[in-house]
GROMACS .gro file of C-alpha atoms in nm:
model
  508
    1MET     CA    1  -0.014  -1.067   1.508
    2THR     CA    2   0.115  -0.709   1.558
    3LEU     CA    3   0.441  -0.681   1.752
    4SER     CA    4   0.517  -0.382   1.973
    5VAL     CA    5   0.829  -0.170   1.931
    6ARG     CA    6   0.963  -0.309   2.255
    7THR     CA    7   0.921  -0.669   2.138
    8LYS     CA    8   1.088  -0.588   1.805
    9LEU     CA    9   1.385  -0.420   1.974
   10VAL     CA   10   1.429  -0.703   2.224
   11ALA     CA   11   1.395  -0.967   1.952
   12ALA     CA   12   1.647  -0.788   1.731
   13SER     CA   13   1.888  -0.750   2.022
   14LEU     CA   14   1.846  -1.118   2.108
   15GLY     CA   15   1.920  -1.218   1.753
   16PHE     CA   16   2.227  -0.995   1.720
   17LEU     CA   17   2.366  -1.091   2.059
   18LEU     CA   18   2.303  -1.460   2.002
   19LEU     CA   19   2.466  -1.461   1.660
   20GLY     CA   20   2.758  -1.247   1.772
   21SER     CA   21   2.820  -1.432   2.099
   22LEU     CA   22   2.784  -1.780   1.954
   23GLY     CA   23   3.001  -1.685   1.657
   24ALA     CA   24   3.274  -1.542   1.880
   25THR     CA   25   3.257  -1.844   2.113
   26ALA     CA   26   3.275  -2.086   1.821
   27LEU     CA   27   3.576  -1.898   1.680
   28ASN     CA   28   3.753  -1.893   2.017
   29LEU     CA   29   3.689  -2.265   2.065
   30ALA     CA   30   3.820  -2.342   1.716
   31LEU     CA   31   4.135  -2.138   1.781
   32LEU     CA   32   4.178  -2.300   2.125
   33ARG     CA   33   4.142  -2.644   1.974
   34SER     CA   34   4.398  -2.559   1.708
   35TRP     CA   35   4.639  -2.430   1.972
   36VAL     CA   36   4.590  -2.740   2.189
   37GLU     CA   37   4.649  -2.970   1.893
   38GLU     CA   38   4.961  -2.777   1.802
   39GLY     CA   39   5.085  -2.802   2.163
   40LEU     CA   40   5.023  -3.176   2.167
   41ARG     CA   41   5.208  -3.208   1.839
   42GLU     CA   42   5.509  -3.024   1.983
   43ARG     CA   43   5.500  -3.250   2.290
   44ALA     CA   44   5.484  -3.562   2.071
   45ILE     CA   45   5.779  -3.443   1.865
   46ALA     CA   46   5.975  -3.360   2.182
   47PHE     CA   47   5.901  -3.708   2.319
   48ALA     CA   48   6.018  -3.877   1.998
   49ARG     CA   49   6.336  -3.671   2.001
   50GLU     CA   50   6.398  -3.755   2.367
   51VAL     CA   51   6.361  -4.128   2.295
   52ALA     CA   52   6.588  -4.092   1.992
   53ALA     CA   53   6.848  -3.910   2.208
   54THR     CA   54   6.864  -4.201   2.455
   55ILE     CA   55   7.013  -4.426   2.185
   56GLY     CA   56   7.385  -4.347   2.196
   57ASP     CA   57   7.554  -4.594   1.958
   58GLN     CA   58   7.489  -4.857   1.695
   59ARG     CA   59   7.488  -5.140   1.949
   60GLU     CA   60   7.206  -4.984   2.144
   61LEU     CA   61   7.016  -4.934   1.819
   62GLU     CA   62   7.050  -5.303   1.737
   63GLY     CA   63   6.975  -5.426   2.094
   64SER     CA   64   6.610  -5.500   2.047
   65ALA     CA   65   6.558  -5.657   2.390
   66ARG     CA   66   6.679  -5.351   2.573
   67LEU     CA   67   6.482  -5.120   2.349
   68GLU     CA   68   6.163  -5.321   2.394
   69ARG     CA   69   6.205  -5.302   2.776
   70GLN     CA   70   6.251  -4.931   2.744
   71ILE     CA   71   5.939  -4.904   2.528
   72ILE     CA   72   5.734  -5.099   2.785
   73GLU     CA   73   5.853  -4.865   3.059
   74ILE     CA   74   5.756  -4.565   2.849
   75LEU     CA   75   5.407  -4.703   2.782
   76ILE     CA   76   5.358  -4.762   3.156
   77VAL     CA   77   5.469  -4.412   3.249
   78ARG     CA   78   5.286  -4.236   2.964
   79PRO     CA   79   4.942  -4.387   2.902
   80ASN     CA   80   4.872  -4.140   2.621
   81VAL     CA   81   5.147  -4.305   2.413
   82LEU     CA   82   4.967  -4.570   2.211
   83GLN     CA   83   5.257  -4.719   2.015
   84VAL     CA   84   5.634  -4.680   1.976
   85ASP     CA   85   5.845  -4.824   1.691
   86ILE     CA   86   6.228  -4.809   1.673
   87LEU     CA   87   6.348  -4.820   1.312
   88ALA     CA   88   6.700  -4.881   1.178
   89PHE     CA   89   6.818  -4.760   0.836
   90SER     CA   90   7.059  -4.979   0.643
   91GLY     CA   91   7.138  -4.848   0.300
   92GLY     CA   92   6.803  -4.806   0.132
   93ASP     CA   93   6.623  -5.052   0.361
   94THR     CA   94   6.426  -4.988   0.678
   95ARG     CA   95   6.368  -5.248   0.946
   96VAL     CA   96   6.181  -5.242   1.278
   97VAL     CA   97   6.424  -5.303   1.563
   98ALA     CA   98   6.169  -5.286   1.846
   99SER     CA   99   5.797  -5.216   1.865
  100SER     CA  100   5.523  -5.204   2.125
  101ASN     CA  101   5.291  -5.364   1.867
  102PRO     CA  102   5.494  -5.593   1.638
  103ARG     CA  103   5.181  -5.698   1.445
  104GLU     CA  104   5.105  -5.346   1.323
  105ARG     CA  105   5.356  -5.095   1.201
  106LEU     CA  106   5.282  -4.725   1.212
  107PRO     CA  107   5.171  -4.624   0.862
  108PHE     CA  108   5.452  -4.391   0.750
  109ASN     CA  109   5.514  -4.398   0.374
  110ARG     CA  110   5.827  -4.365   0.162
  111PRO     CA  111   5.811  -3.981   0.131
  112ASP     CA  112   5.797  -3.967   0.511
  113GLY     CA  113   6.100  -4.194   0.526
  114ARG     CA  114   6.291  -3.966   0.290
  115GLU     CA  115   6.208  -3.666   0.505
  116VAL     CA  116   6.337  -3.843   0.819
  117ARG     CA  117   6.653  -3.964   0.640
  118ALA     CA  118   6.712  -3.600   0.556
  119GLY     CA  119   6.706  -3.520   0.929
  120ARG     CA  120   6.358  -3.368   0.949
  121VAL     CA  121   6.071  -3.464   1.180
  122VAL     CA  122   5.744  -3.588   1.022
  123SER     CA  123   5.406  -3.558   1.195
  124HIS     CA  124   5.045  -3.647   1.098
  125LEU     CA  125   4.712  -3.591   1.275
  126VAL     CA  126   4.519  -3.915   1.237
  127THR     CA  127   4.140  -3.927   1.288
  128MET     CA  128   3.982  -4.266   1.352
  129PRO     CA  129   3.619  -4.354   1.437
  130THR     CA  130   3.695  -4.390   1.807
  131GLU     CA  131   3.975  -4.140   1.869
  132ARG     CA  132   4.228  -3.900   1.722
  133SER     CA  133   4.607  -3.915   1.758
  134TRP     CA  134   4.935  -3.759   1.647
  135GLU     CA  135   5.181  -3.984   1.463
  136VAL     CA  136   5.538  -3.850   1.464
  137MET     CA  137   5.870  -3.982   1.338
  138ALA     CA  138   6.200  -3.830   1.461
  139PRO     CA  139   6.547  -3.920   1.327
  140ILE     CA  140   6.809  -4.107   1.540
  141ARG     CA  141   7.151  -3.949   1.482
  142LEU     CA  142   7.466  -4.153   1.545
  143GLN     CA  143   7.803  -3.988   1.479
  144GLY     CA  144   7.637  -3.708   1.280
  145ALA     CA  145   7.443  -3.937   1.047
  146VAL     CA  146   7.078  -4.052   1.054
  147ALA     CA  147   7.091  -4.419   1.151
  148GLY     CA  148   6.729  -4.478   1.229
  149ALA     CA  149   6.409  -4.323   1.355
  150VAL     CA  150   6.165  -4.325   1.646
  151ALA     CA  151   5.800  -4.350   1.534
  152ALA     CA  152   5.530  -4.292   1.795
  153ARG     CA  153   5.154  -4.248   1.814
  154PHE     CA  154   5.013  -4.016   2.083
  155SER     CA  155   4.645  -4.016   2.173
  156ILE     CA  156   4.470  -3.677   2.204
  157ASP     CA  157   4.146  -3.831   2.324
  158ARG     CA  158   4.178  -3.674   2.667
  159SER     CA  159   4.229  -3.334   2.507
  160ASP     CA  160   3.920  -3.390   2.287
  161ARG     CA  161   3.709  -3.480   2.590
  162LEU     CA  162   3.829  -3.173   2.769
  163SER     CA  163   3.756  -2.960   2.459
  164THR     CA  164   3.405  -3.102   2.442
  165ARG     CA  165   3.340  -3.010   2.806
  166ILE     CA  166   3.487  -2.664   2.751
  167ARG     CA  167   3.273  -2.619   2.439
  168SER     CA  168   2.956  -2.722   2.625
  169TRP     CA  169   3.032  -2.492   2.914
  170SER     CA  170   3.127  -2.207   2.681
  171PHE     CA  171   2.806  -2.230   2.479
  172GLY     CA  172   2.601  -2.266   2.795
  173LEU     CA  173   2.762  -1.964   2.957
  174THR     CA  174   2.726  -1.768   2.634
  175ALA     CA  175   2.355  -1.849   2.614
  176ALA     CA  176   2.309  -1.753   2.978
  177LEU     CA  177   2.490  -1.423   2.924
  178VAL     CA  178   2.276  -1.355   2.617
  179VAL     CA  179   1.960  -1.418   2.818
  180VAL     CA  180   2.082  -1.184   3.094
  181GLU     CA  181   2.173  -0.918   2.838
  182VAL     CA  182   1.835  -0.951   2.670
  183VAL     CA  183   1.654  -0.916   3.003
  184LEU     CA  184   1.858  -0.607   3.082
  185MET     CA  185   1.794  -0.475   2.731
  186GLY     CA  186   1.420  -0.535   2.779
  187LEU     CA  187   1.427  -0.337   3.101
  188VAL     CA  188   1.616  -0.051   2.938
  189VAL     CA  189   1.380  -0.047   2.640
  190ARG     CA  190   1.078  -0.058   2.869
  191LEU     CA  191   1.209   0.233   3.075
  192PHE     CA  192   1.344   0.462   2.803
  193VAL     CA  193   1.144   0.365   2.490
  194ASP     CA  194   0.829   0.168   2.573
  195ARG     CA  195   0.709   0.392   2.856
  196PRO     CA  196   0.722   0.719   2.652
  197ILE     CA  197   0.552   0.549   2.356
  198ARG     CA  198   0.274   0.421   2.582
  199ARG     CA  199   0.219   0.772   2.712
  200PHE     CA  200   0.180   0.897   2.356
  201LEU     CA  201  -0.064   0.616   2.273
  202ASP     CA  202  -0.265   0.681   2.589
  203VAL     CA  203  -0.302   1.049   2.495
  204ILE     CA  204  -0.409   0.954   2.141
  205ARG     CA  205  -0.677   0.717   2.277
  206ARG     CA  206  -0.805   0.988   2.512
  207LEU     CA  207  -0.819   1.237   2.224
  208GLU     CA  208  -1.019   0.987   2.017
  209THR     CA  209  -1.275   0.961   2.300
  210GLY     CA  210  -1.317   1.341   2.305
  211ASP     CA  211  -1.082   1.439   2.589
  212THR     CA  212  -0.932   1.753   2.434
  213GLN     CA  213  -0.733   1.832   2.751
  214ALA     CA  214  -0.517   1.516   2.731
  215ARG     CA  215  -0.144   1.594   2.714
  216VAL     CA  216   0.172   1.381   2.714
  217GLY     CA  217   0.355   1.588   2.978
  218LEU     CA  218   0.688   1.413   2.927
  219ARG     CA  219   0.972   1.629   3.064
  220THR     CA  220   1.295   1.458   2.959
  221GLN     CA  221   1.597   1.593   2.777
  222ASP     CA  222   1.603   1.326   2.506
  223GLU     CA  223   1.424   1.304   2.170
  224PHE     CA  224   1.103   1.181   2.333
  225GLY     CA  225   1.095   1.490   2.555
  226VAL     CA  226   1.136   1.721   2.254
  227LEU     CA  227   0.868   1.527   2.064
  228ALA     CA  228   0.628   1.539   2.359
  229GLU     CA  229   0.675   1.914   2.399
  230SER     CA  230   0.606   1.974   2.030
  231PHE     CA  231   0.307   1.736   2.037
  232ASP     CA  232   0.153   1.910   2.341
  233GLY     CA  233   0.206   2.251   2.179
  234LEU     CA  234   0.033   2.130   1.864
  235LEU     CA  235  -0.262   2.004   2.071
  236ASP     CA  236  -0.288   2.343   2.246
  237ARG     CA  237  -0.302   2.525   1.913
  238GLU     CA  238  -0.549   2.273   1.774
  239THR     CA  239  -0.779   2.319   2.075
  240GLY     CA  240  -0.786   2.694   2.024
  241PHE     CA  241  -0.850   2.650   1.655
  242GLN     CA  242  -1.136   2.409   1.724
  243GLU     CA  243  -1.298   2.657   1.961
  244GLU     CA  244  -1.279   2.928   1.697
  245LEU     CA  245  -1.419   2.694   1.435
  246ARG     CA  246  -1.710   2.593   1.658
  247THR     CA  247  -1.800   2.958   1.702
  248ARG     CA  248  -1.785   3.025   1.330
  249VAL     CA  249  -1.979   2.708   1.250
  250ALA     CA  250  -2.253   2.808   1.492
  251GLU     CA  251  -2.279   3.150   1.327
  252ALA     CA  252  -2.276   2.995   0.981
  253THR     CA  253  -2.541   2.740   1.082
  254ALA     CA  254  -2.769   3.015   1.205
  255GLU     CA  255  -2.722   3.204   0.878
  256LEU     CA  256  -2.788   2.890   0.676
  257ASP     CA  257  -3.105   2.821   0.872
  258ARG     CA  258  -3.233   3.168   0.797
  259ARG     CA  259  -3.147   3.145   0.428
  260TYR     CA  260  -3.292   2.796   0.409
  261ARG     CA  261  -3.621   2.911   0.553
  262GLU     CA  262  -3.624   3.197   0.302
  263VAL     CA  263  -3.565   2.959   0.013
  264GLU     CA  264  -3.840   2.730   0.143
  265ARG     CA  265  -4.077   3.027   0.156
  266LEU     CA  266  -3.991   3.132  -0.199
  267ASN     CA  267  -4.021   2.777  -0.326
  268GLY     CA  268  -4.358   2.741  -0.153
  269LEU     CA  269  -4.479   3.062  -0.314
  270LEU     CA  270  -4.366   2.945  -0.656
  271PHE     CA  271  -4.518   2.601  -0.610
  272THR     CA  272  -4.848   2.753  -0.496
  273MET     CA  273  -4.839   2.978  -0.801
  274GLN     CA  274  -4.786   2.681  -1.033
  275ARG     CA  275  -5.071   2.483  -0.877
  276THR     CA  276  -5.324   2.765  -0.851
  277LEU     CA  277  -5.281   2.914  -1.197
  278SER     CA  278  -5.465   2.733  -1.474
  279GLN     CA  279  -5.277   2.605  -1.775
  280VAL     CA  280  -5.428   2.861  -2.008
  281ASP     CA  281  -5.366   3.150  -1.771
  282ARG     CA  282  -5.004   3.043  -1.721
  283LEU     CA  283  -4.943   3.033  -2.095
  284ALA     CA  284  -5.128   3.357  -2.167
  285LEU     CA  285  -4.973   3.554  -1.880
  286ALA     CA  286  -4.625   3.400  -1.895
  287GLY     CA  287  -4.452   3.731  -1.973
  288ARG     CA  288  -4.611   3.916  -1.683
  289ILE     CA  289  -4.552   3.625  -1.445
  290MET     CA  290  -4.184   3.612  -1.534
  291ALA     CA  291  -4.150   3.987  -1.481
  292GLU     CA  292  -4.297   3.950  -1.135
  293VAL     CA  293  -4.081   3.642  -1.069
  294ALA     CA  294  -3.768   3.828  -1.180
  295HIS     CA  295  -3.856   4.115  -0.947
  296GLU     CA  296  -3.982   3.919  -0.646
  297VAL     CA  297  -3.764   3.608  -0.664
  298GLY     CA  298  -3.452   3.706  -0.857
  299THR     CA  299  -3.303   3.946  -0.601
  300PRO     CA  300  -3.341   3.715  -0.295
  301LEU     CA  301  -3.227   3.421  -0.505
  302HIS     CA  302  -2.901   3.596  -0.601
  303SER     CA  303  -2.857   3.708  -0.240
  304VAL     CA  304  -2.896   3.351  -0.116
  305ALA     CA  305  -2.655   3.219  -0.379
  306GLY     CA  306  -2.400   3.488  -0.293
  307HIS     CA  307  -2.414   3.423   0.079
  308LEU     CA  308  -2.397   3.051   0.019
  309GLU     CA  309  -2.077   3.091  -0.185
  310LEU     CA  310  -1.924   3.321   0.080
  311LEU     CA  311  -2.005   3.072   0.353
  312ARG     CA  312  -1.856   2.788   0.151
  313ARG     CA  313  -1.534   2.986   0.104
  314ASP     CA  314  -1.510   3.085   0.471
  315LEU     CA  315  -1.565   2.738   0.609
  316PRO     CA  316  -1.269   2.497   0.579
  317ALA     CA  317  -1.360   2.165   0.427
  318ALA     CA  318  -1.235   1.980   0.735
  319VAL     CA  319  -1.508   2.123   0.958
  320LEU     CA  320  -1.806   2.050   0.734
  321THR     CA  321  -2.013   1.804   0.936
  322ASP     CA  322  -2.266   1.571   0.784
  323GLY     CA  323  -2.546   1.805   0.896
  324LEU     CA  324  -2.387   2.106   0.728
  325ALA     CA  325  -2.315   1.911   0.412
  326ARG     CA  326  -2.677   1.790   0.400
  327ARG     CA  327  -2.809   2.145   0.440
  328PHE     CA  328  -2.573   2.275   0.176
  329GLY     CA  329  -2.702   2.002  -0.057
  330ILE     CA  330  -3.065   2.091   0.015
  331ILE     CA  331  -3.002   2.462  -0.051
  332GLU     CA  332  -2.813   2.389  -0.374
  333ARG     CA  333  -3.088   2.160  -0.501
  334GLU     CA  334  -3.360   2.411  -0.417
  335LEU     CA  335  -3.166   2.696  -0.579
  336SER     CA  336  -3.101   2.485  -0.891
  337ARG     CA  337  -3.469   2.388  -0.909
  338VAL     CA  338  -3.591   2.749  -0.876
  339THR     CA  339  -3.332   2.868  -1.131
  340GLU     CA  340  -3.429   2.592  -1.377
  341ILE     CA  341  -3.799   2.669  -1.346
  342ILE     CA  342  -3.744   3.043  -1.398
  343ALA     CA  343  -3.517   2.981  -1.700
  344GLN     CA  344  -3.764   2.743  -1.861
  345LEU     CA  345  -4.057   2.975  -1.799
  346LEU     CA  346  -3.862   3.259  -1.956
  347ASP     CA  347  -3.800   3.040  -2.260
  348LEU     CA  348  -4.177   3.026  -2.313
  349THR     CA  349  -4.196   3.400  -2.379
  350ARG     CA  350  -3.869   3.453  -2.562
  351ARG     CA  351  -3.824   3.450  -2.934
  352ALA     CA  352  -3.493   3.392  -3.101
  353PRO     CA  353  -3.334   3.723  -3.202
  354GLY     CA  354  -3.256   3.807  -3.560
  355GLU     CA  355  -3.372   3.672  -3.892
  356PRO     CA  356  -3.384   3.295  -3.963
  357ILE     CA  357  -3.081   3.154  -4.141
  358ASP     CA  358  -2.980   2.820  -4.297
  359VAL     CA  359  -2.893   2.577  -4.017
  360ASP     CA  360  -2.682   2.259  -4.056
  361LEU     CA  361  -2.859   2.001  -3.834
  362ASN     CA  362  -2.561   1.763  -3.845
  363ARG     CA  363  -2.343   2.033  -3.692
  364VAL     CA  364  -2.609   2.113  -3.431
  365VAL     CA  365  -2.625   1.744  -3.335
  366LEU     CA  366  -2.245   1.707  -3.311
  367GLU     CA  367  -2.204   2.019  -3.098
  368THR     CA  368  -2.484   1.903  -2.866
  369LEU     CA  369  -2.331   1.557  -2.827
  370ASP     CA  370  -1.996   1.713  -2.737
  371LEU     CA  371  -2.175   1.881  -2.446
  372VAL     CA  372  -2.323   1.559  -2.306
  373ARG     CA  373  -2.034   1.315  -2.362
  374PRO     CA  374  -1.902   1.349  -2.003
  375GLY     CA  375  -2.251   1.278  -1.871
  376LEU     CA  376  -2.283   0.974  -2.097
  377ALA     CA  377  -1.953   0.838  -1.967
  378ALA     CA  378  -2.054   0.899  -1.607
  379ALA     CA  379  -2.388   0.724  -1.665
  380ARG     CA  380  -2.210   0.432  -1.842
  381LEU     CA  381  -2.417   0.470  -2.158
  382ALA     CA  382  -2.304   0.384  -2.510
  383LEU     CA  383  -2.363   0.634  -2.791
  384ARG     CA  384  -2.392   0.570  -3.165
  385THR     CA  385  -2.439   0.841  -3.427
  386GLU     CA  386  -2.581   0.785  -3.777
  387LEU     CA  387  -2.564   1.119  -3.953
  388ALA     CA  388  -2.683   1.142  -4.314
  389PRO     CA  389  -2.415   1.282  -4.546
  390ASP     CA  390  -2.500   1.593  -4.748
  391LEU     CA  391  -2.796   1.668  -4.522
  392PRO     CA  392  -2.977   1.976  -4.659
  393PRO     CA  393  -3.005   2.276  -4.423
  394VAL     CA  394  -3.322   2.399  -4.258
  395VAL     CA  395  -3.431   2.758  -4.203
  396GLY     CA  396  -3.436   2.872  -3.843
  397HIS     CA  397  -3.219   2.952  -3.542
  398ALA     CA  398  -2.938   2.718  -3.432
  399THR     CA  399  -2.958   2.788  -3.058
  400PRO     CA  400  -3.327   2.691  -3.007
  401LEU     CA  401  -3.280   2.385  -3.227
  402GLN     CA  402  -2.978   2.284  -3.020
  403GLN     CA  403  -3.197   2.320  -2.710
  404VAL     CA  404  -3.447   2.077  -2.864
  405VAL     CA  405  -3.176   1.817  -2.936
  406LEU     CA  406  -3.028   1.869  -2.588
  407ASN     CA  407  -3.369   1.816  -2.422
  408LEU     CA  408  -3.430   1.495  -2.616
  409VAL     CA  409  -3.081   1.355  -2.544
  410THR     CA  410  -3.088   1.438  -2.171
  411ASN     CA  411  -3.437   1.286  -2.139
  412ALA     CA  412  -3.309   0.970  -2.308
  413MET     CA  413  -3.010   0.959  -2.069
  414ASP     CA  414  -3.241   0.995  -1.767
  415ALA     CA  415  -3.467   0.714  -1.893
  416THR     CA  416  -3.187   0.468  -1.979
  417PRO     CA  417  -3.027   0.252  -1.708
  418PRO     CA  418  -2.646   0.206  -1.690
  419GLY     CA  419  -2.517  -0.018  -1.968
  420GLY     CA  420  -2.786   0.103  -2.211
  421ARG     CA  421  -2.741   0.262  -2.553
  422LEU     CA  422  -2.841   0.585  -2.725
  423VAL     CA  423  -2.863   0.629  -3.103
  424VAL     CA  424  -2.879   0.974  -3.262
  425ARG     CA  425  -2.941   0.984  -3.636
  426THR     CA  426  -3.035   1.233  -3.909
  427ARG     CA  427  -3.225   1.148  -4.227
  428THR     CA  428  -3.362   1.308  -4.542
  429ALA     CA  429  -3.724   1.241  -4.639
  430GLY     CA  430  -3.832   1.436  -4.949
  431ASP     CA  431  -3.856   1.805  -4.865
  432ALA     CA  432  -3.793   1.744  -4.497
  433VAL     CA  433  -3.514   1.628  -4.269
  434SER     CA  434  -3.545   1.453  -3.937
  435VAL     CA  435  -3.345   1.413  -3.618
  436GLU     CA  436  -3.411   1.095  -3.419
  437VAL     CA  437  -3.305   1.015  -3.062
  438GLU     CA  438  -3.346   0.647  -2.973
  439ASP     CA  439  -3.288   0.495  -2.628
  440THR     CA  440  -3.311   0.154  -2.462
  441GLY     CA  441  -3.489   0.284  -2.152
  442GLU     CA  442  -3.815   0.187  -1.985
  443GLY     CA  443  -4.041   0.323  -2.258
  444ILE     CA  444  -4.367   0.519  -2.229
  445SER     CA  445  -4.715   0.370  -2.213
  446GLY     CA  446  -4.978   0.467  -2.473
  447PRO     CA  447  -5.193   0.697  -2.254
  448ARG     CA  448  -4.889   0.889  -2.132
  449GLN     CA  449  -4.759   0.947  -2.485
  450LYS     CA  450  -5.049   1.190  -2.534
  451GLU     CA  451  -4.958   1.388  -2.221
  452ILE     CA  452  -4.581   1.417  -2.236
  453PHE     CA  453  -4.592   1.733  -2.449
  454GLU     CA  454  -4.827   1.907  -2.206
  455PRO     CA  455  -4.673   2.172  -1.976
  456PHE     CA  456  -4.570   2.063  -1.624
  457PHE     CA  457  -4.617   1.693  -1.704
  458THR     CA  458  -4.318   1.471  -1.622
  459THR     CA  459  -4.248   1.100  -1.572
  460LYS     CA  460  -3.934   1.166  -1.366
  461ALA     CA  461  -3.903   1.130  -0.992
  462PRO     CA  462  -4.021   1.424  -0.780
  463GLY     CA  463  -3.768   1.707  -0.776
  464ARG     CA  464  -3.585   1.590  -1.092
  465GLY     CA  465  -3.792   1.758  -1.361
  466THR     CA  466  -4.026   2.051  -1.415
  467GLY     CA  467  -4.233   1.906  -1.698
  468LEU     CA  468  -4.150   2.194  -1.934
  469GLY     CA  469  -3.866   2.045  -2.142
  470LEU     CA  470  -4.076   1.860  -2.402
  471TYR     CA  471  -4.342   2.132  -2.402
  472ILE     CA  472  -4.080   2.398  -2.486
  473SER     CA  473  -3.919   2.166  -2.743
  474ALA     CA  474  -4.255   2.113  -2.915
  475GLN     CA  475  -4.315   2.491  -2.917
  476ILE     CA  476  -3.971   2.551  -3.075
  477VAL     CA  477  -4.034   2.284  -3.340
  478ARG     CA  478  -4.374   2.438  -3.422
  479ASP     CA  479  -4.209   2.781  -3.453
  480HIS     CA  480  -3.983   2.620  -3.718
  481HIS     CA  481  -4.291   2.483  -3.901
  482GLY     CA  482  -4.208   2.126  -3.804
  483ARG     CA  483  -4.345   1.855  -3.584
  484ILE     CA  484  -4.221   1.625  -3.306
  485GLU     CA  485  -4.326   1.260  -3.279
  486VAL     CA  486  -4.270   0.974  -3.037
  487ALA     CA  487  -4.272   0.596  -3.082
  488SER     CA  488  -4.240   0.390  -2.766
  489GLU     CA  489  -4.324   0.058  -2.604
  490PRO     CA  490  -4.296  -0.012  -2.233
  491GLY     CA  491  -3.977  -0.206  -2.161
  492ARG     CA  492  -3.834  -0.157  -2.513
  493GLY     CA  493  -3.727   0.207  -2.515
  494SER     CA  494  -3.843   0.517  -2.699
  495THR     CA  495  -3.766   0.706  -3.020
  496PHE     CA  496  -3.831   1.080  -3.048
  497ARG     CA  497  -3.832   1.222  -3.402
  498VAL     CA  498  -3.816   1.591  -3.499
  499VAL     CA  499  -3.920   1.660  -3.859
  500LEU     CA  500  -3.835   2.001  -4.012
  501PRO     CA  501  -3.878   2.135  -4.366
  502VAL     CA  502  -3.565   2.201  -4.567
  503ALA     CA  503  -3.472   2.550  -4.682
  504VAL     CA  504  -3.688   2.678  -4.970
  505SER     CA  505  -3.389   2.739  -5.196
  506VAL     CA  506  -3.273   2.379  -5.147
  507ALA     CA  507  -3.622   2.234  -5.197
  508ARG     CA  508  -3.653   2.407  -5.533
   0.00000   0.00000   0.00000
């Protein structure tokens, strides 16, 4: 359950007030009780001294009958006096001359007796199951010497009952005051804290529903007033910025629509060209086609790409709606597809520059795998390499051969589901070396194995491939006087093998 700020403040105030008030009340009551007990002790001592002062000579001290009558009168007048004993000292002995309870002597011990013989008053607070009392013993002085003592027990039960009532009333009044203070605190919090916060929350809810004109409008001189003024100013600036952004987005959307239609037209022209030209004509006239493509498609394509980049820079990321993001994605995919098709068609007519040289296939494989390692990690594919040591070089061009290895590895990655494995190995077989790319993908059926090296044939989903990768790879391998083979079974993966002759000097 989520508590509001008001509830938290009131609960915290209640806790602090309750703890503070009850603690202070408990301390005051403890001090009051201590003071009352001390006052009763002083009264008990004064009473014992007064009784001791009424005994004027040794005869009165030894007149037990008179003393007992006096004790009875005292007990009648003072009901809080529970017991009185008159003691006489003779040498080292102590005897009870008179007592209100002859069967039970007040329990003063020998150290107490020594204190009284020395002329000092002894007092003890006694706690029993039914009541509490003060027991005091005061010396009786005759002719300057201590001749005996008055021992008395005073009940403080009445004081305890009064303290209990005072404690109950004090705690009750304290609790009532705490409740009143909490109610007042709740009202103050509601007026000065809860109400401004609710105004802020109401404006936020209205903004979430699309009401851009909602404002707090709090005009106070406290922190909430300053915060409301700043918040309203921020909303005003944000509204102006949103209006400007909407205008720019509308202009950008119109421009994107125009460029998108242009890309669709160019893509339709290219697709129609691919479908209408025969395979032989496309291969024979590839150079002329690419010249026309470079002239007719290249310039608009670069223009579209440039405008797309400018629009992406101008538009803040925060204002890209789902519709704009989708259109950006469509344009990027179409541009990438057209660029890939043009690049691959150009590869059909290009020849590697320069004279052939000795090429280390192990190095070509390692450099190619370094390029695709991030893609392997993203696709969650395992890679194992088995490179033959001392692999003899082949004669040719490193860049086209790297393109062959890259095509085979990327095709294997596309055909292998996450968690699968790729194995790339090199071997020596007589006067030839081979590069093998093995995957654990879906495999290729027998009839399709005869078509995969044909131009524009692909097993990938629509829009993901042009069908020229393996055709170009086979052409490059043939240019290097080699061959490319495939071994595959549906559901068990595929292995593509490129076999190339070793350099003549090495073969000899």
